[in-house]
PDB file of C-alpha atoms in Angstrom:
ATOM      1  CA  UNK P  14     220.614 -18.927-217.715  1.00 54.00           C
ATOM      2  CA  UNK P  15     222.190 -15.664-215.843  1.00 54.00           C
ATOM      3  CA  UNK P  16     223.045 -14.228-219.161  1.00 66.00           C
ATOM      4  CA  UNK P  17     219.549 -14.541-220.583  1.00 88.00           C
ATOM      5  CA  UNK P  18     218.391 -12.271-217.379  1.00 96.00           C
ATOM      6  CA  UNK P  19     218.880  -8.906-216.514  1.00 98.00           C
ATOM      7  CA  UNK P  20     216.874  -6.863-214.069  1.00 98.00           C
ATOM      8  CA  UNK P  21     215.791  -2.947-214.709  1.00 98.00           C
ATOM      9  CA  UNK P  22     215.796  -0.314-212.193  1.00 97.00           C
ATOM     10  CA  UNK P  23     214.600   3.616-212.709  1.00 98.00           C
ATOM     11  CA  UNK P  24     216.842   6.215-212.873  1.00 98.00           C
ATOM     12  CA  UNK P  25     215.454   7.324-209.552  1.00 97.00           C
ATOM     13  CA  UNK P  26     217.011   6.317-206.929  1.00 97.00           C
ATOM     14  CA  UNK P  27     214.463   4.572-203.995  1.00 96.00           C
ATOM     15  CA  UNK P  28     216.708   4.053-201.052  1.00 95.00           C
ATOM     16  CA  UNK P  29     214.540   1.079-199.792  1.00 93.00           C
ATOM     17  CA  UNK P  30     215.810  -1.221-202.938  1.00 97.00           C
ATOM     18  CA  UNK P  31     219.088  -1.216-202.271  1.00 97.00           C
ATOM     19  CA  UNK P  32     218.839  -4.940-200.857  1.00 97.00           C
ATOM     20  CA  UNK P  33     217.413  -5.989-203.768  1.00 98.00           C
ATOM     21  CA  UNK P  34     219.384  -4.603-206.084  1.00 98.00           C
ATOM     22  CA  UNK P  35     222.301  -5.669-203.730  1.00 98.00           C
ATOM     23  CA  UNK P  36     220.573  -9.335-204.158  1.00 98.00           C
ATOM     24  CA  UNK P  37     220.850  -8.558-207.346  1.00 98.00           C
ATOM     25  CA  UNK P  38     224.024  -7.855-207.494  1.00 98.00           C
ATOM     26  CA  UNK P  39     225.467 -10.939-205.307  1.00 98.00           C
ATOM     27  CA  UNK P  40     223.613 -13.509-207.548  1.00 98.00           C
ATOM     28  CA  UNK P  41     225.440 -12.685-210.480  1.00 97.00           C
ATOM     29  CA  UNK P  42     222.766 -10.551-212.599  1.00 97.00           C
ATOM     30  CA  UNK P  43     222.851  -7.638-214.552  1.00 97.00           C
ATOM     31  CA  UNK P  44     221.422  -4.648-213.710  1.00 98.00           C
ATOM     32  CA  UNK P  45     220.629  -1.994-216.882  1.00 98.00           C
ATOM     33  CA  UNK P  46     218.464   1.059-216.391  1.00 98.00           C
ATOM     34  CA  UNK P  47     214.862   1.949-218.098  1.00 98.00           C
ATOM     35  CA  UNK P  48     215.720   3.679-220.819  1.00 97.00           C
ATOM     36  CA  UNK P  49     218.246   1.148-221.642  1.00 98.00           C
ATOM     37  CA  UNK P  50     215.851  -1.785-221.994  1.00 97.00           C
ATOM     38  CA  UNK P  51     215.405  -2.612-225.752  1.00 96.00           C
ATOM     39  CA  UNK P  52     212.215  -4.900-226.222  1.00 96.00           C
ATOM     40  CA  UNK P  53     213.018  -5.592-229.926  1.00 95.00           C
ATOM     41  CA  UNK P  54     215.962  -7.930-227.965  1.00 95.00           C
ATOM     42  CA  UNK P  55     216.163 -11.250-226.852  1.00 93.00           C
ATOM     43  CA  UNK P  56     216.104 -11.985-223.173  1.00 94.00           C
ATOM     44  CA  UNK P  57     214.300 -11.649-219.344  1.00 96.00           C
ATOM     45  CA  UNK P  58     213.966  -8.268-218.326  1.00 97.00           C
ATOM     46  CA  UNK P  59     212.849  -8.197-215.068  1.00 98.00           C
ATOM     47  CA  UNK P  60     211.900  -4.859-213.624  1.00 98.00           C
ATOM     48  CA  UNK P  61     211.517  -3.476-209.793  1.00 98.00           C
ATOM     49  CA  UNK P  62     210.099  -0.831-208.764  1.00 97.00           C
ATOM     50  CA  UNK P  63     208.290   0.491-211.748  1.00 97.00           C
ATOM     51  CA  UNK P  64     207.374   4.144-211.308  1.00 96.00           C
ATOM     52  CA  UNK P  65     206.745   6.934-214.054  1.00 96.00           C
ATOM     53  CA  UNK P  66     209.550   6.175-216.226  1.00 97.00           C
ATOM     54  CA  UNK P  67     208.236   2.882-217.421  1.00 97.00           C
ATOM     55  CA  UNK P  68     205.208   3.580-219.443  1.00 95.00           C
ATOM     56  CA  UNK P  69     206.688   6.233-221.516  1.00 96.00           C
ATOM     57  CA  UNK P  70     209.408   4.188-222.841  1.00 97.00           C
ATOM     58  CA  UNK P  71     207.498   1.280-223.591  1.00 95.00           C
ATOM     59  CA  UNK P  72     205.294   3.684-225.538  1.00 94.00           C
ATOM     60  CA  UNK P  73     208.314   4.961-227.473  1.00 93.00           C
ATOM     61  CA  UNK P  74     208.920   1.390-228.467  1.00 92.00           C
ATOM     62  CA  UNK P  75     205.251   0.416-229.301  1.00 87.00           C
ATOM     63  CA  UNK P  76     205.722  -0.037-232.955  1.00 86.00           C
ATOM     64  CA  UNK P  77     208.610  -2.101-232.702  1.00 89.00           C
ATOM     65  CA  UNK P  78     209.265  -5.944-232.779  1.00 92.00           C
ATOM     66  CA  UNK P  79     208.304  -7.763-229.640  1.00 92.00           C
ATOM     67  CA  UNK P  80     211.288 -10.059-228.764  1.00 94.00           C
ATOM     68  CA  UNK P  81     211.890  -9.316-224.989  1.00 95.00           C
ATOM     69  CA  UNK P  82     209.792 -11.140-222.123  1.00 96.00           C
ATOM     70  CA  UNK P  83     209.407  -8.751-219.458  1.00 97.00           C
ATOM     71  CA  UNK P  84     208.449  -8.769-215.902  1.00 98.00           C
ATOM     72  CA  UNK P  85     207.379  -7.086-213.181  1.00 98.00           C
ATOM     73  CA  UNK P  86     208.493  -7.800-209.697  1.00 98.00           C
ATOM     74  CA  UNK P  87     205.732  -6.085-207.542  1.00 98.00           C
ATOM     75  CA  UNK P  88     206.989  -6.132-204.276  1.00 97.00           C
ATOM     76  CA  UNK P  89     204.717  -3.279-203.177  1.00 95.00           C
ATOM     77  CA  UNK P  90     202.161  -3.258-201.056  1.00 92.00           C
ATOM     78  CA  UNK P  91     198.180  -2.602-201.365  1.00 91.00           C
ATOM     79  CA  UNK P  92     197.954   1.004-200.543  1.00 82.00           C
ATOM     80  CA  UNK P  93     195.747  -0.101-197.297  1.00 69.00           C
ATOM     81  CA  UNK P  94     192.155   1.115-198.015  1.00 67.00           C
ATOM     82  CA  UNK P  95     189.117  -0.880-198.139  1.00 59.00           C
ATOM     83  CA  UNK P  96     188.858  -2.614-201.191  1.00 70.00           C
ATOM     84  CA  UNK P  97     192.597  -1.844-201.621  1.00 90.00           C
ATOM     85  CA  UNK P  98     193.716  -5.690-202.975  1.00 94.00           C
ATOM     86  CA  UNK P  99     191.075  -5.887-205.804  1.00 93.00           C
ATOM     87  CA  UNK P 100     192.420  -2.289-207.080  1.00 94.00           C
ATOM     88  CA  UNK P 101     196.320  -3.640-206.190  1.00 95.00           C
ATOM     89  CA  UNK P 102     195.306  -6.511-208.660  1.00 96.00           C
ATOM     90  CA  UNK P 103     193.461  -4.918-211.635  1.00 96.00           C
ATOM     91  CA  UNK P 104     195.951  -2.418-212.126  1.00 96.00           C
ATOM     92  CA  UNK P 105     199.095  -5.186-211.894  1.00 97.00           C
ATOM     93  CA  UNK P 106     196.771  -7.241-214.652  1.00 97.00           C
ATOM     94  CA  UNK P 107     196.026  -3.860-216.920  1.00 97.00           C
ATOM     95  CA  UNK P 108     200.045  -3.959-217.001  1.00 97.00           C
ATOM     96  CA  UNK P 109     199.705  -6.966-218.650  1.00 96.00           C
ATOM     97  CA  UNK P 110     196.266  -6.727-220.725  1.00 96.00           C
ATOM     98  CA  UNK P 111     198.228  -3.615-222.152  1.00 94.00           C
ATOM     99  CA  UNK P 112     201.223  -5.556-223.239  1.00 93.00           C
ATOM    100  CA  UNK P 113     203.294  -3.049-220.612  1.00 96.00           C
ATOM    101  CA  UNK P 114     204.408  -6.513-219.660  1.00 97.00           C
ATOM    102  CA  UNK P 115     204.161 -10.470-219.887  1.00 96.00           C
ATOM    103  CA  UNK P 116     203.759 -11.200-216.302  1.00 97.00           C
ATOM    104  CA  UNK P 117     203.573  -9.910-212.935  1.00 98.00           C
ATOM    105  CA  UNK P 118     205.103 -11.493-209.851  1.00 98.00           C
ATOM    106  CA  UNK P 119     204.145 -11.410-206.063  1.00 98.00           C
ATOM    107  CA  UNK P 120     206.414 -12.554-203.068  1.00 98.00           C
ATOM    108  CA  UNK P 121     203.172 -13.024-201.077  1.00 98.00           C
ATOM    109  CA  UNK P 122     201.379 -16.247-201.893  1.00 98.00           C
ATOM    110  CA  UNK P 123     198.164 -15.609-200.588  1.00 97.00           C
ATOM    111  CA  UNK P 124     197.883 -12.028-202.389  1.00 97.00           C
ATOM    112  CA  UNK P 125     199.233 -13.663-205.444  1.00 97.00           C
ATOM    113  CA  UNK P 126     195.943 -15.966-205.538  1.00 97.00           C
ATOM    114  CA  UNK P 127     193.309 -13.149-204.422  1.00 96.00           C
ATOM    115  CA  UNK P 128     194.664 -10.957-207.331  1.00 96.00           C
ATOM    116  CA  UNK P 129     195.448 -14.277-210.034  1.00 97.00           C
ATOM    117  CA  UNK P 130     199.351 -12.792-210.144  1.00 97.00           C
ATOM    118  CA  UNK P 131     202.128 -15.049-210.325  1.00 98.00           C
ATOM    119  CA  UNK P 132     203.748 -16.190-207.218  1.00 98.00           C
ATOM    120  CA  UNK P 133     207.628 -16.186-206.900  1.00 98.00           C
ATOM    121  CA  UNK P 134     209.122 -16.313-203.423  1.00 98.00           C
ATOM    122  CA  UNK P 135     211.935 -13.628-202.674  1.00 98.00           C
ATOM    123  CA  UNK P 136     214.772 -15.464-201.275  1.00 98.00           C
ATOM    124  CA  UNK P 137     218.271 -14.487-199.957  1.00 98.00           C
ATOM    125  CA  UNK P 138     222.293 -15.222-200.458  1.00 98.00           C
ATOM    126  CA  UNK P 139     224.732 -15.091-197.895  1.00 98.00           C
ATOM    127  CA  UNK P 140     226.426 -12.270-199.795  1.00 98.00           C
ATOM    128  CA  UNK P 141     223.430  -9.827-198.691  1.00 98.00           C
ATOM    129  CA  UNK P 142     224.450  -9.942-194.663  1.00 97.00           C
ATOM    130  CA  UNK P 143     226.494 -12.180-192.244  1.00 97.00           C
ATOM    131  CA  UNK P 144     225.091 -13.023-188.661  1.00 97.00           C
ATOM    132  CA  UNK P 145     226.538 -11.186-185.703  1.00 93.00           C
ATOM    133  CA  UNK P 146     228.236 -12.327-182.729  1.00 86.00           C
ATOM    134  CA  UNK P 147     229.137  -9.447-180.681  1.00 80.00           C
ATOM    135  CA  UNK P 148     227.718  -7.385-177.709  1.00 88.00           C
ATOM    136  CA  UNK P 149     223.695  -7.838-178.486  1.00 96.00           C
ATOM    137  CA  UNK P 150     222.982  -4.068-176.918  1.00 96.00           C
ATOM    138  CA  UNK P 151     219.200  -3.828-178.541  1.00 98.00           C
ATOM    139  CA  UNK P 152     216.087  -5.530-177.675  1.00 98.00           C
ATOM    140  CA  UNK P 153     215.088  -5.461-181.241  1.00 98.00           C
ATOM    141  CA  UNK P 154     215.403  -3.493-184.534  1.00 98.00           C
ATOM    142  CA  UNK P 155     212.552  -3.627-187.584  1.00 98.00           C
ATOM    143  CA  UNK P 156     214.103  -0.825-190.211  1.00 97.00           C
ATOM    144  CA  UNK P 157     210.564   0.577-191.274  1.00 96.00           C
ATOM    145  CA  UNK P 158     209.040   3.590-191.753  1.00 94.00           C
ATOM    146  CA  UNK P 159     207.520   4.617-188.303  1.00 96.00           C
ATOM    147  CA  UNK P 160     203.772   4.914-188.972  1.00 96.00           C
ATOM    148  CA  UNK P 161     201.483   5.438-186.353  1.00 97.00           C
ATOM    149  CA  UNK P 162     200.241   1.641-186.556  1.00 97.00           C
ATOM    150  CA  UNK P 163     203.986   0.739-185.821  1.00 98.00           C
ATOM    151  CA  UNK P 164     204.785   3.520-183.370  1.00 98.00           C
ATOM    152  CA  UNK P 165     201.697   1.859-181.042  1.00 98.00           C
ATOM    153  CA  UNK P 166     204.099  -0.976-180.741  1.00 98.00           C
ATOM    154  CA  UNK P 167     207.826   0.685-180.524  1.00 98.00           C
ATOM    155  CA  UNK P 168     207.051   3.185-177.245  1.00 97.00           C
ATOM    156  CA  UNK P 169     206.120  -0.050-175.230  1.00 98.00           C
ATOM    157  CA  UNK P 170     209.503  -0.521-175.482  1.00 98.00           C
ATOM    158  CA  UNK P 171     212.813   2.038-174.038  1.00 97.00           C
ATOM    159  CA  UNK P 172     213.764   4.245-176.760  1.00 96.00           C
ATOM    160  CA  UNK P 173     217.612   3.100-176.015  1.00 97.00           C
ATOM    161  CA  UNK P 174     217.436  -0.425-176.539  1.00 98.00           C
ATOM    162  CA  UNK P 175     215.417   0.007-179.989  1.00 98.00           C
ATOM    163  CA  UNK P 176     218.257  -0.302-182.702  1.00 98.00           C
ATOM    164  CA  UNK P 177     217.614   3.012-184.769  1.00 97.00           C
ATOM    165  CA  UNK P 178     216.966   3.271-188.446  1.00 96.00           C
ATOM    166  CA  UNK P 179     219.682   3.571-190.586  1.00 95.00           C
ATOM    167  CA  UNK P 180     221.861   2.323-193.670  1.00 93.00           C
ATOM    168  CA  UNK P 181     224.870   0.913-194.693  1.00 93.00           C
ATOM    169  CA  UNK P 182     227.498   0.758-193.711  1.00 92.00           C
ATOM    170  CA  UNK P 183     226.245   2.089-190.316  1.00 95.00           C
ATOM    171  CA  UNK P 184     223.478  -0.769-190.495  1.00 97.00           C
ATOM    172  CA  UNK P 185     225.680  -4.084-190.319  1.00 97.00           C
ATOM    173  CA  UNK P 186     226.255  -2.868-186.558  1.00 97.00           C
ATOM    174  CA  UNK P 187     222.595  -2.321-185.577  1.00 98.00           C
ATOM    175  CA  UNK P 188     221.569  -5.986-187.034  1.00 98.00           C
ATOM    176  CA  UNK P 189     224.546  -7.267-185.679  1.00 98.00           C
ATOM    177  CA  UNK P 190     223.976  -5.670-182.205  1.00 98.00           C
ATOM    178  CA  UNK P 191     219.743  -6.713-182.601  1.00 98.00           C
ATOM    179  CA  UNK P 192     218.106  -9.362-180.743  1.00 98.00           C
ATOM    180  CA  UNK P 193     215.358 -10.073-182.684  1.00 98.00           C
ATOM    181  CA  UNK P 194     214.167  -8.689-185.399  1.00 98.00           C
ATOM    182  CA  UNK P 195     210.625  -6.979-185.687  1.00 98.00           C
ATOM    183  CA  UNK P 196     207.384  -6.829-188.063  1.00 98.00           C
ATOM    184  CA  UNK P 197     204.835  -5.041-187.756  1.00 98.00           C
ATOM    185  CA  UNK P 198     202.460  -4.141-190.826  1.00 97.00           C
ATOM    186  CA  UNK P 199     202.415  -0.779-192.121  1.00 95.00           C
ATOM    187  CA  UNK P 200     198.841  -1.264-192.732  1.00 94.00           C
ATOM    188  CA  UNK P 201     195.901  -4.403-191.839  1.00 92.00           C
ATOM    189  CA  UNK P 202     196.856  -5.839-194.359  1.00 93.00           C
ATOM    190  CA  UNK P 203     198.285  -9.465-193.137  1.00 96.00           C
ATOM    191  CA  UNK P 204     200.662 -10.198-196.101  1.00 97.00           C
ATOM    192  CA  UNK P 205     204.434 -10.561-196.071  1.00 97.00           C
ATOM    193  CA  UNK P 206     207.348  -8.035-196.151  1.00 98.00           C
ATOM    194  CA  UNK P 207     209.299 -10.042-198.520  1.00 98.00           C
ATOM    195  CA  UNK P 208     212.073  -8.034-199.174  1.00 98.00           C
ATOM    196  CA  UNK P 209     212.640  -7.036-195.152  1.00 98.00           C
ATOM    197  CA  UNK P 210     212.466 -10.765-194.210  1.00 98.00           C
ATOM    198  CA  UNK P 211     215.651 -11.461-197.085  1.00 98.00           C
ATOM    199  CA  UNK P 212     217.618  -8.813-195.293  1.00 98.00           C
ATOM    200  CA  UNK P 213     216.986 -10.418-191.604  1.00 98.00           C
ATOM    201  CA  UNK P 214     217.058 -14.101-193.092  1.00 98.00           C
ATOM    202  CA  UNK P 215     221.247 -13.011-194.170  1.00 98.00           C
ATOM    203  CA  UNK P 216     221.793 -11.621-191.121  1.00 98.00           C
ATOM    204  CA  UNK P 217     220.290 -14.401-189.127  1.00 98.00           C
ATOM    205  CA  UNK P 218     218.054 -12.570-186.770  1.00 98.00           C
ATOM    206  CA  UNK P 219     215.260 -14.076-185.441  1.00 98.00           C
ATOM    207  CA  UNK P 220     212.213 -12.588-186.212  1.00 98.00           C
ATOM    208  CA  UNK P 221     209.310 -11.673-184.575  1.00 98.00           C
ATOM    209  CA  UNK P 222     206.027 -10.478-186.892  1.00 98.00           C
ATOM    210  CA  UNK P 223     202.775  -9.876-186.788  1.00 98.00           C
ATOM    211  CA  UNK P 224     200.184 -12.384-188.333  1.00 98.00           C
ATOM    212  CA  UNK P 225     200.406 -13.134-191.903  1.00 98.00           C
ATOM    213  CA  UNK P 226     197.658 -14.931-193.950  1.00 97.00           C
ATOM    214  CA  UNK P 227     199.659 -17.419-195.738  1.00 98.00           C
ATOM    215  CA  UNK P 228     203.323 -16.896-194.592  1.00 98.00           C
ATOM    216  CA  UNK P 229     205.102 -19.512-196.898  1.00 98.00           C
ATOM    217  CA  UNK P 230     208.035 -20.226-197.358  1.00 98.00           C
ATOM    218  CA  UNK P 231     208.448 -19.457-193.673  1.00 98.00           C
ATOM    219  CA  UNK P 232     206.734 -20.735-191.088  1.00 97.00           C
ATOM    220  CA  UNK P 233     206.644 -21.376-187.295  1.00 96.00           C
ATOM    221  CA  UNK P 234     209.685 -23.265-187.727  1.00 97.00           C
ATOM    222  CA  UNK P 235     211.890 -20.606-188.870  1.00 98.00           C
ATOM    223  CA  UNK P 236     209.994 -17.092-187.132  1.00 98.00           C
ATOM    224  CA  UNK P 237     207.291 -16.353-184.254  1.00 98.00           C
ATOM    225  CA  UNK P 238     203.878 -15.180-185.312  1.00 98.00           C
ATOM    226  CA  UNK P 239     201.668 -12.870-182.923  1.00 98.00           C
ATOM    227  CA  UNK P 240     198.568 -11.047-183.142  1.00 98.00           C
ATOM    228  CA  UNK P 241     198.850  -6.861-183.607  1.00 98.00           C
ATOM    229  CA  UNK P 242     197.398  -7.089-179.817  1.00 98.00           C
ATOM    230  CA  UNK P 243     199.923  -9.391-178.653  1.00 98.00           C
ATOM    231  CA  UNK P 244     203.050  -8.459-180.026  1.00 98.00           C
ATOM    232  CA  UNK P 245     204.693  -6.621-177.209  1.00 98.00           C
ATOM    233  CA  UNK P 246     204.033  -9.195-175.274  1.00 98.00           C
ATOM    234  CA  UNK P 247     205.933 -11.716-177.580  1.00 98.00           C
ATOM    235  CA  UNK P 248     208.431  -9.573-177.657  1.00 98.00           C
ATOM    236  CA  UNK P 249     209.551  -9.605-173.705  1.00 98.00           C
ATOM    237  CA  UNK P 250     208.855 -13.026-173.193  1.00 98.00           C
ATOM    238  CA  UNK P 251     211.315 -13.885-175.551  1.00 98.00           C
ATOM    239  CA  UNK P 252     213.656 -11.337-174.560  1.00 98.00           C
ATOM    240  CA  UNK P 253     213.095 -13.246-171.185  1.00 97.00           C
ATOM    241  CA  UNK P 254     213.530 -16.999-172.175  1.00 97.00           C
ATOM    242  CA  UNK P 255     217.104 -18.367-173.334  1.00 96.00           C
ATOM    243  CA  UNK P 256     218.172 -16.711-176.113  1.00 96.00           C
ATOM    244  CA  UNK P 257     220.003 -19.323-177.910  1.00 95.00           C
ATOM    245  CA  UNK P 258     217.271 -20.972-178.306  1.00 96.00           C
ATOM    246  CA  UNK P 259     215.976 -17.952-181.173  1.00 97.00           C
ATOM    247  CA  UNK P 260     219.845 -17.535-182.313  1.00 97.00           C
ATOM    248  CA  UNK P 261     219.386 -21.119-183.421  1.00 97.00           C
ATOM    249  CA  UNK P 262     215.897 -20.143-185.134  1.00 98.00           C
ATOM    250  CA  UNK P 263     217.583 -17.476-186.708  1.00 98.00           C
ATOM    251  CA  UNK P 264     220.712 -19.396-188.274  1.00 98.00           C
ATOM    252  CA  UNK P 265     217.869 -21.957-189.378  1.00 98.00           C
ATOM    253  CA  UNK P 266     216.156 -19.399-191.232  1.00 98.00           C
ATOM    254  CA  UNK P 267     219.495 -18.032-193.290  1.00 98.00           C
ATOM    255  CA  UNK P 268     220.318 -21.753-194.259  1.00 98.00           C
ATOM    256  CA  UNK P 269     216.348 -22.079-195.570  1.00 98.00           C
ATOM    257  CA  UNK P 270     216.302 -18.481-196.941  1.00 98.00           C
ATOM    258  CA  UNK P 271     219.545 -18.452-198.412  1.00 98.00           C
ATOM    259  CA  UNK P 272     220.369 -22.131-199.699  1.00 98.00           C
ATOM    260  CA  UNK P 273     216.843 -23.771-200.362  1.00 98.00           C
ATOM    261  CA  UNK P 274     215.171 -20.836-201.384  1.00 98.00           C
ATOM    262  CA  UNK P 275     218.388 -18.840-202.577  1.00 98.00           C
ATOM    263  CA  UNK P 276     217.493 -15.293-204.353  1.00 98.00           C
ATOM    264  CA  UNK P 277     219.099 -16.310-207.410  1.00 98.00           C
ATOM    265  CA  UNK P 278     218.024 -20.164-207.532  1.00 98.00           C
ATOM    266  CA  UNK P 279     214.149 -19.108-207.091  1.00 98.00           C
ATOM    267  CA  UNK P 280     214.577 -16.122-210.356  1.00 98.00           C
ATOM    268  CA  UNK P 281     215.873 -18.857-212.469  1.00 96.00           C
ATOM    269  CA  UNK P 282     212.981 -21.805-211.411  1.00 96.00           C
ATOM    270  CA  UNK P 283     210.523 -19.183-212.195  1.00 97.00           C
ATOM    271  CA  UNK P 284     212.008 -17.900-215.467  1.00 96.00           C
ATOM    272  CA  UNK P 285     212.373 -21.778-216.693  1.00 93.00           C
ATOM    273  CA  UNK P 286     209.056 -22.577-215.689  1.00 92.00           C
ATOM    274  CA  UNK P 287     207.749 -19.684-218.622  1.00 86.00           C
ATOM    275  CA  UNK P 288     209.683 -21.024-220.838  1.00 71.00           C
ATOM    276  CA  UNK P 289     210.932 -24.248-220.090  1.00 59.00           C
ATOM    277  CA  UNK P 290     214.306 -26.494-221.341  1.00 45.00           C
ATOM    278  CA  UNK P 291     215.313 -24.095-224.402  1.00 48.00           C
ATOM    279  CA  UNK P 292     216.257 -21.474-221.828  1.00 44.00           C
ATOM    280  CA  UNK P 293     218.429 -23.497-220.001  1.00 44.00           C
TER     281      UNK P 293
END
């Protein structure tokens, strides 16, 4: 079914898509560009991020036969306000109400059922990152933006032993050199980072996040769940107790994340399940 699917990215470049598009990339896919998605053709077209160049196109193409199903991956967030999830949904369902696109999907289950999207988990492949097994000289790194929300948490902790923001190649050597790896929600919203938790699941880190509504395909199992308030504390307890214990956690996870609910494996299951044996 690879052939069938190809994913479409904007001519802008957004640094913090790489890993998907490296995903992507590992899984066998094809990647085109906006403007080079034809919707008078057969096939998937699966596109992430959308941003301005989308709608335009589309509109140059209005008149034309329909053959293409296509797809948005949404693997934004709500923008954090009050009442922020109801907007998040009606303007994901206008893309669809406007024929923009067929369907939208949501790596967060329970945000996919408050807004009636369509839930597809975001796995990972072993191609994206391989665990460490060198000198572990940080506590912790979390690669996110450093809001305020998220800063509240990080200056508990020495500056030094905080692996620092950066990206490849010079990032393989922060996650390798990380103890655990950290969530914390840009916003109060408690839904997933999907596309963070891939990147940590390949790497094997352990990770430790703040609260999330309805955190499957992980669990308790495979990561440690704290409360905004208690977080820091999580953090040095387990950076007192025997690590191997949360090395083990961590391998756990990349064998879940990247075999059972492999990147690739979980686009095709959802793409069958539109359109069922024919595709095959």
């Amino acid at each position: 079914m690879t052939d069938l699917i190809r994913f479409v990215k904007t001519r802008h470049h957004y640094m913090p898509y790489d890993d998907l598009f490296r995903l992507i990339e590992v899984s066998g896919f094809e990647t085109i560009y906006v403007d080079e998605l034809n919707p008078s053709e057969h096939g998937v077209f699966i596109v992430s991020p959308m941003n301005g160049e989308f709608r335009p196109h589309m509109d140059n193409h209005m008149y034309k036969r329909r053959n293409a199903h296509i797809i948005l991956w949404n693997l934004e967030r709500p923008d954090g306000s009050a009442g922020s999830v109801g907007s998040y949904g009606e303007s994901n369902r206008e893309l669809i109400y406007s024929r923009n696109v067929d369907e939208v999907w949501c790596s967060d289950r329970r945000m996919a059922e408050e807004t009636t999207l369509r839930f597809v988990p975001l796995g990972s492949d072993e191609g994206l990152g391989t665990p460490g097994d060198g000198n572990k000289r940080y506590y912790f790194c979390h690669l996110s933006y450093e809001v305020p929300r998220r800063q509240t948490i990080y200056k508990q902790f020495d500056r030094p032993f905080i692996g620092p923001n950066s990206w490849p190649p010079e990032r393989d050597q922060v996650l390798w050199s990380s103890k655990f790896a950290l969530n914390v929600h840009q916003d109060h919203h408690p839904f997933q980072e999907p596309l963070r938790f891939a990147l940590f699941a390949a790497y094997g880190l352990p990770i430790i996040s703040e609260t999330i509504y309805d955190s499957y395909p992980w669990s308790d199992e495979f990561m440690i769940f704290a409360g905004y308030d208690h977080l820091a504390r999580t953090l040095r307890e387990a950076l007192g107790d025997d690590y191997r214990k949360y090395r083990d956690m961590g391998l756990r996870a990349r064998e879940r994340m990247c075999h059972e609910f492999n990147f690739r494996q979980q686009v095709e299951l959802a793409v069958s399940q539109s359109y069922g044996r024919n595709w095959r």
